[in-house]
Coordinates of C-alpha atoms in Angstrom, one line a residue:
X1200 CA -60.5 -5.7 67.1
X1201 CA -62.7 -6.8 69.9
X1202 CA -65.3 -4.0 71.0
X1203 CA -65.7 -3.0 74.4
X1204 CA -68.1 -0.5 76.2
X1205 CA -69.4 -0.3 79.9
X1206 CA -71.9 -3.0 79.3
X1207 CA -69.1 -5.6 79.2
X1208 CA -68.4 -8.3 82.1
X1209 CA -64.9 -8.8 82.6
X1210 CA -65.3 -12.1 84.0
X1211 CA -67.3 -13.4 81.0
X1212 CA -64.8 -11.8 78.5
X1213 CA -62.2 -14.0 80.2
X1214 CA -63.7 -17.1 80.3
X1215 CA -64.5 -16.5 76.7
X1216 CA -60.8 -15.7 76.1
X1217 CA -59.5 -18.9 78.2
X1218 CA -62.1 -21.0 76.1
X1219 CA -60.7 -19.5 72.6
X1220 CA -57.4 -20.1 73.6
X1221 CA -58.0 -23.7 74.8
X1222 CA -59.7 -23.8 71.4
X1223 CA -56.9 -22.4 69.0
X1224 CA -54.5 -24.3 70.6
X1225 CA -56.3 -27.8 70.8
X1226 CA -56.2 -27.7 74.3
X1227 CA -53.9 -26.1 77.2
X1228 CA -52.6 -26.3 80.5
X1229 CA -52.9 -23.6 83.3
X1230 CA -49.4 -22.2 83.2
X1231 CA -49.6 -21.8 79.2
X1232 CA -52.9 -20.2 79.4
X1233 CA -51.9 -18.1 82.7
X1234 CA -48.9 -16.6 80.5
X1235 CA -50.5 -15.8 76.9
X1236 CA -53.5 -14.4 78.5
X1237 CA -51.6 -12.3 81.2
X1238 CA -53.5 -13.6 84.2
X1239 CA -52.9 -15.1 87.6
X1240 CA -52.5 -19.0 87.8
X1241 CA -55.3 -18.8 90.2
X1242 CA -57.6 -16.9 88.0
X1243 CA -57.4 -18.9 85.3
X1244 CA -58.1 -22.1 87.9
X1245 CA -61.2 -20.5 88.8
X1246 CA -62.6 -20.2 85.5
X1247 CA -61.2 -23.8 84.2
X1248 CA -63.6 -25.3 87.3
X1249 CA -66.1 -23.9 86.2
X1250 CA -66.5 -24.6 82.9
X1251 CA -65.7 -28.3 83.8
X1252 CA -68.5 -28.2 85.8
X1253 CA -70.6 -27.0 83.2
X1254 CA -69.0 -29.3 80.9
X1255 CA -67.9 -26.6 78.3
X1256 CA -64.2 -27.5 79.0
X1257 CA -62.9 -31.3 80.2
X1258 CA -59.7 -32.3 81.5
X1259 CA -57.3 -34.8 79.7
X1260 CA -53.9 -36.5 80.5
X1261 CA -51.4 -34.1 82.0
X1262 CA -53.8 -31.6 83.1
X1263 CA -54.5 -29.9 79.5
X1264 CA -57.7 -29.1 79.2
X1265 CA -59.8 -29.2 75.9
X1266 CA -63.0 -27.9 74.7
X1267 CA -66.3 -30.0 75.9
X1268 CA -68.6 -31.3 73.3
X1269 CA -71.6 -29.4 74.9
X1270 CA -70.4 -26.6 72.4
X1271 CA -70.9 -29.2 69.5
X1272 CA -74.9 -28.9 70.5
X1273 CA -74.9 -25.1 70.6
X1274 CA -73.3 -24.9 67.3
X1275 CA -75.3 -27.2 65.8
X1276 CA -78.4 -25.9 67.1
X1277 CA -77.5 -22.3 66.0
X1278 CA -76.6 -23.2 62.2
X1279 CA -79.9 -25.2 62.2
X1280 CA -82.1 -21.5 63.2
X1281 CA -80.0 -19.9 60.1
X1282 CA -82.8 -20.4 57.6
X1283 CA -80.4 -21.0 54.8
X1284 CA -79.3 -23.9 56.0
X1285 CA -81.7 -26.6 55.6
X1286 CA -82.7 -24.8 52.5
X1287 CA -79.8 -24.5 50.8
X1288 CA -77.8 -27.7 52.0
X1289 CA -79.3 -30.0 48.9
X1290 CA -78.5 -27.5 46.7
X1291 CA -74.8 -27.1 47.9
X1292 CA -74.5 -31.3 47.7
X1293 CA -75.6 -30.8 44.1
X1294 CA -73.0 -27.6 42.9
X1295 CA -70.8 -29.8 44.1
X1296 CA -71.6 -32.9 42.2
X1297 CA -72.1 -30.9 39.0
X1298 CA -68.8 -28.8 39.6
X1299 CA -66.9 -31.5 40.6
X1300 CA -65.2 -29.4 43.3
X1301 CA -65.9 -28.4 46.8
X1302 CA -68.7 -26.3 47.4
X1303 CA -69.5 -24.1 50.3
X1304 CA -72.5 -21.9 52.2
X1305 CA -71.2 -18.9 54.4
X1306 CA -73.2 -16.6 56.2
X1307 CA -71.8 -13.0 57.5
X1308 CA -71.9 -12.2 62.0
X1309 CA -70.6 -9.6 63.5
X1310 CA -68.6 -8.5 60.4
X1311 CA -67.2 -12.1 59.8
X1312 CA -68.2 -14.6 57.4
X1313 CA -68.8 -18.3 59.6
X1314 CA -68.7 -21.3 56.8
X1315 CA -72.2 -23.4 57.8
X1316 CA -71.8 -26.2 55.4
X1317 CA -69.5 -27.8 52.9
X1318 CA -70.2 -30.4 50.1
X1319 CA -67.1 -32.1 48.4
X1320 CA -66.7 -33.8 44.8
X1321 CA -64.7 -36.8 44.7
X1322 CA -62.0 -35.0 43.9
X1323 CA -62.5 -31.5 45.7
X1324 CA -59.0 -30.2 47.4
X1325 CA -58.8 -31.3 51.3
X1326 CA -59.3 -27.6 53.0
X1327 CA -59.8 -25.5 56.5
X1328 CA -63.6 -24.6 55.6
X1329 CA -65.4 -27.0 58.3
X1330 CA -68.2 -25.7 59.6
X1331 CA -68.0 -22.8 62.0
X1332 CA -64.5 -21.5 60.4
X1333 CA -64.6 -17.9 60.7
X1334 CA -62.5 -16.0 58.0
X1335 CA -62.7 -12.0 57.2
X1336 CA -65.1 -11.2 54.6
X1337 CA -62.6 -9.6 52.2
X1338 CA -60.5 -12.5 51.9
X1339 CA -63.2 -14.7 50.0
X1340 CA -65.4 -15.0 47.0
X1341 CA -68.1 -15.4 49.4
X1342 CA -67.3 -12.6 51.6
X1343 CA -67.1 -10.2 48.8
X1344 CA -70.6 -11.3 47.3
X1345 CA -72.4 -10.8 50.3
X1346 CA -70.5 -7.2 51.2
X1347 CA -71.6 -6.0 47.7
X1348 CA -75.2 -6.7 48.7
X1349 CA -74.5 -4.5 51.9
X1350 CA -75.0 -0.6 52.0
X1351 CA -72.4 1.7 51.7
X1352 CA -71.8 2.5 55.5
X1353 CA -72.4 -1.0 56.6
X1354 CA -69.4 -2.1 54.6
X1355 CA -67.3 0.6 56.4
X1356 CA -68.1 -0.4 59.5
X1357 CA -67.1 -3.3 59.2
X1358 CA -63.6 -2.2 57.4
X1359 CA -63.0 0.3 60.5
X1360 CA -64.0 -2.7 62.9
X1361 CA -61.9 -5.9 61.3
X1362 CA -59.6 -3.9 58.5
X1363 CA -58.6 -5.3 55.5
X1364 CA -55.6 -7.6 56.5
X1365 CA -53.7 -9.4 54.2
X1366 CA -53.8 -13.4 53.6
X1367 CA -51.7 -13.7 50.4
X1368 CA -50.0 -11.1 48.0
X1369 CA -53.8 -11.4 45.9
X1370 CA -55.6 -10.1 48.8
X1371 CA -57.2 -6.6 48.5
X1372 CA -56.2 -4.7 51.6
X1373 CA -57.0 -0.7 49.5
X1374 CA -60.3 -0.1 50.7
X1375 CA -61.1 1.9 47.8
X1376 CA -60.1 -0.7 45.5
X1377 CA -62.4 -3.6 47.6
X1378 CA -65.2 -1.2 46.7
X1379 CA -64.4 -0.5 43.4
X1380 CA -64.5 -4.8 43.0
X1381 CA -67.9 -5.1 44.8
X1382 CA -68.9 -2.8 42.6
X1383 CA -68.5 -4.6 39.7
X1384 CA -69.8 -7.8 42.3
X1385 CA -73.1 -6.2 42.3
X1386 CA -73.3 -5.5 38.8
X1387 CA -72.5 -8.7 36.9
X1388 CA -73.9 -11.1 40.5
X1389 CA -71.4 -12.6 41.3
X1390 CA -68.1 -13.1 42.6
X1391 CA -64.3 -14.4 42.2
X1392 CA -61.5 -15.1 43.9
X1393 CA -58.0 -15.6 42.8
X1394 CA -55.6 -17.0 45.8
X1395 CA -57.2 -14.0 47.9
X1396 CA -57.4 -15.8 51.1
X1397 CA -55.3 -19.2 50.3
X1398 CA -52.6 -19.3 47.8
X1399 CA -53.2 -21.9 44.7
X1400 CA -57.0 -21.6 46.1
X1401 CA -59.9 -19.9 43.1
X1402 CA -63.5 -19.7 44.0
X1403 CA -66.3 -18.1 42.7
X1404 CA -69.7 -17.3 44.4
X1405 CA -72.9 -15.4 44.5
X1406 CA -74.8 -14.0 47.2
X1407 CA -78.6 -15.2 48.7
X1408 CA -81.0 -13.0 49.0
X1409 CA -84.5 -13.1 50.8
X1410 CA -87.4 -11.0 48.2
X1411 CA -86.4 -7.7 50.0
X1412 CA -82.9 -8.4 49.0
X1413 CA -81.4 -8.7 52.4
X1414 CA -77.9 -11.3 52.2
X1415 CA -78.6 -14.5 53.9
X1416 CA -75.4 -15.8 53.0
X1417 CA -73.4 -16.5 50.1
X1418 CA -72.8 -20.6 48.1
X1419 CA -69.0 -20.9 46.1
X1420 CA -67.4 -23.6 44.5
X1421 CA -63.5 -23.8 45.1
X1422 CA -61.0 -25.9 43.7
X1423 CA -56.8 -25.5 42.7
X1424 CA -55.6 -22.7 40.5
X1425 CA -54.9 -25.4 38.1
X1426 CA -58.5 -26.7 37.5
X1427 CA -59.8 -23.4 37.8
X1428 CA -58.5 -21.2 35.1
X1429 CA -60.3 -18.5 33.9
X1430 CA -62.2 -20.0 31.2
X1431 CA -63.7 -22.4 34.1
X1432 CA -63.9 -19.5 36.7
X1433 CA -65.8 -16.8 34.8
X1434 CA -67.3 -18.5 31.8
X1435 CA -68.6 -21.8 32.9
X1436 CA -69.2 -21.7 37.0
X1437 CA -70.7 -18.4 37.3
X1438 CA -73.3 -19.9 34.8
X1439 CA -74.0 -23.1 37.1
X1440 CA -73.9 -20.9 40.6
X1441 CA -76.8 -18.7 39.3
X1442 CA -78.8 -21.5 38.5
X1443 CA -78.0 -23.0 42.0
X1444 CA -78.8 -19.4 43.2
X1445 CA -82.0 -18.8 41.7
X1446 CA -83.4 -22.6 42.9
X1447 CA -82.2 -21.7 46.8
X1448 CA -83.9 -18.2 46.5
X1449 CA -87.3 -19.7 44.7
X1450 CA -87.4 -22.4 47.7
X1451 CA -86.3 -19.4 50.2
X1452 CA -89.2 -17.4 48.6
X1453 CA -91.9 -19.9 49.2
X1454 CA -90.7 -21.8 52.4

């Protein structure tokens, strides 16, 4: 649910909607975008110029338009002033060689968590976490490690602002079971999850914390159901994610 207030500029929040659409659909003409969005041809004309001619949006064959690259250097600048990143992005390469899956750093914005980096094994599963994927915090081992590092009443907020909606039949969607699970997140430091967001998909994952124990973002390692049975997921992993953990915190510590 998108929040809006008298502060908001309509025209902004539709050229932000056009350039999401354009996005999701990997790219769009004027008439499709006119329809799904509810607005005049014209309007949506007026706001497709000008993006092209700040090179956020570019034309192709057939008049579609697509998504510029100028928002490649935005996004890349903006994971590199997350301070995690550089940090941490050695240390993700390495859970991933010693796991021998895919392993992943998310951070949380605005209520969601945004995947900043992924390292694969040789023979990690081919998957939709590419840096800048947004997914709802509930849904992943990540997500649920950093939330259990989160007061009480930020937590709520951000149930009552994205809700708890449901990916697979494994996801928690009971808001007082999600806290009953972080709870047990926070007490043992880390966190699993079993097909919550993807079916045949397990991860497990621990939060990173700065020395006043504020989340800066959360490292998993994922792989298929079938590699990652529960002797793997909660005996041996958590294990080898601590250690990760505690060498991206030290280095976070001392930067």
């Amino acid at each position: 649910m998108k929040l809006e207030d008298e502060t908001t500029v309509k025209t902004t929040t539709k050229s932000l909607r056009i350039v999401e659409f354009v996005h999701e659909h990997n790219g769009a003409g004027i008439t499709e975008i006119a329809t799904q969005l509810e607005l005049s041809k014209s309007t949506v004309y007026k706001h497709l110029r000008t993006l092209e001619q700040e090179r956020y949006v570019y034309k192709g064959d057939g008049d579609v338009y697509y998504v510029g690259l100028r928002f490649l250097s935005l996004g890349v600048g903006a994971r590199r002033r997350r301070r995690i990143y550089e940090t941490a992005k050695p240390e993700i390469q390495r859970l991933a060689e010693e796991s021998g899956e895919m392993a992943n750093l998310l951070v949380e914005e605005h209520g969601r968590g945004i995947f900043l980096y992924r390292a694969d094994s040789s023979r990690a599963v081919n998957l939709d976490t590419h840096a800048g994927r947004e997914v709802y915090l509930h849904t992943t081992a990540m997500g649920k490690a950093i939330l259990a590092c989160l007061p009480e009443r930020r937590v709520n907020e951000i149930i009552d602002r994205h809700g708890l909606p449901e990916m697979t039949e494994h996801t928690i969607t009971d808001r007082e079971l999600l806290f009953e699970d972080l709870d047990t997140i926070a007490e043992q430091g880390w966190a699993v999850d079993r097909e919550e967001r993807l079916k045949g998909l397990c991860c497990v994952a621990t939060a990173i914390t700065d020395p006043d124990d504020t989340p800066l973002g959360a490292i998993s390692v994922s792989g298929p159901r079938s590699r990652l049975k529960d002797g793997k997921l909660v005996d041996e992993l958590p294990e080898l994610i601590l250690n990760i953990k505690n060498v991206i915190e030290l280095n976070v510590a001392y930067e």
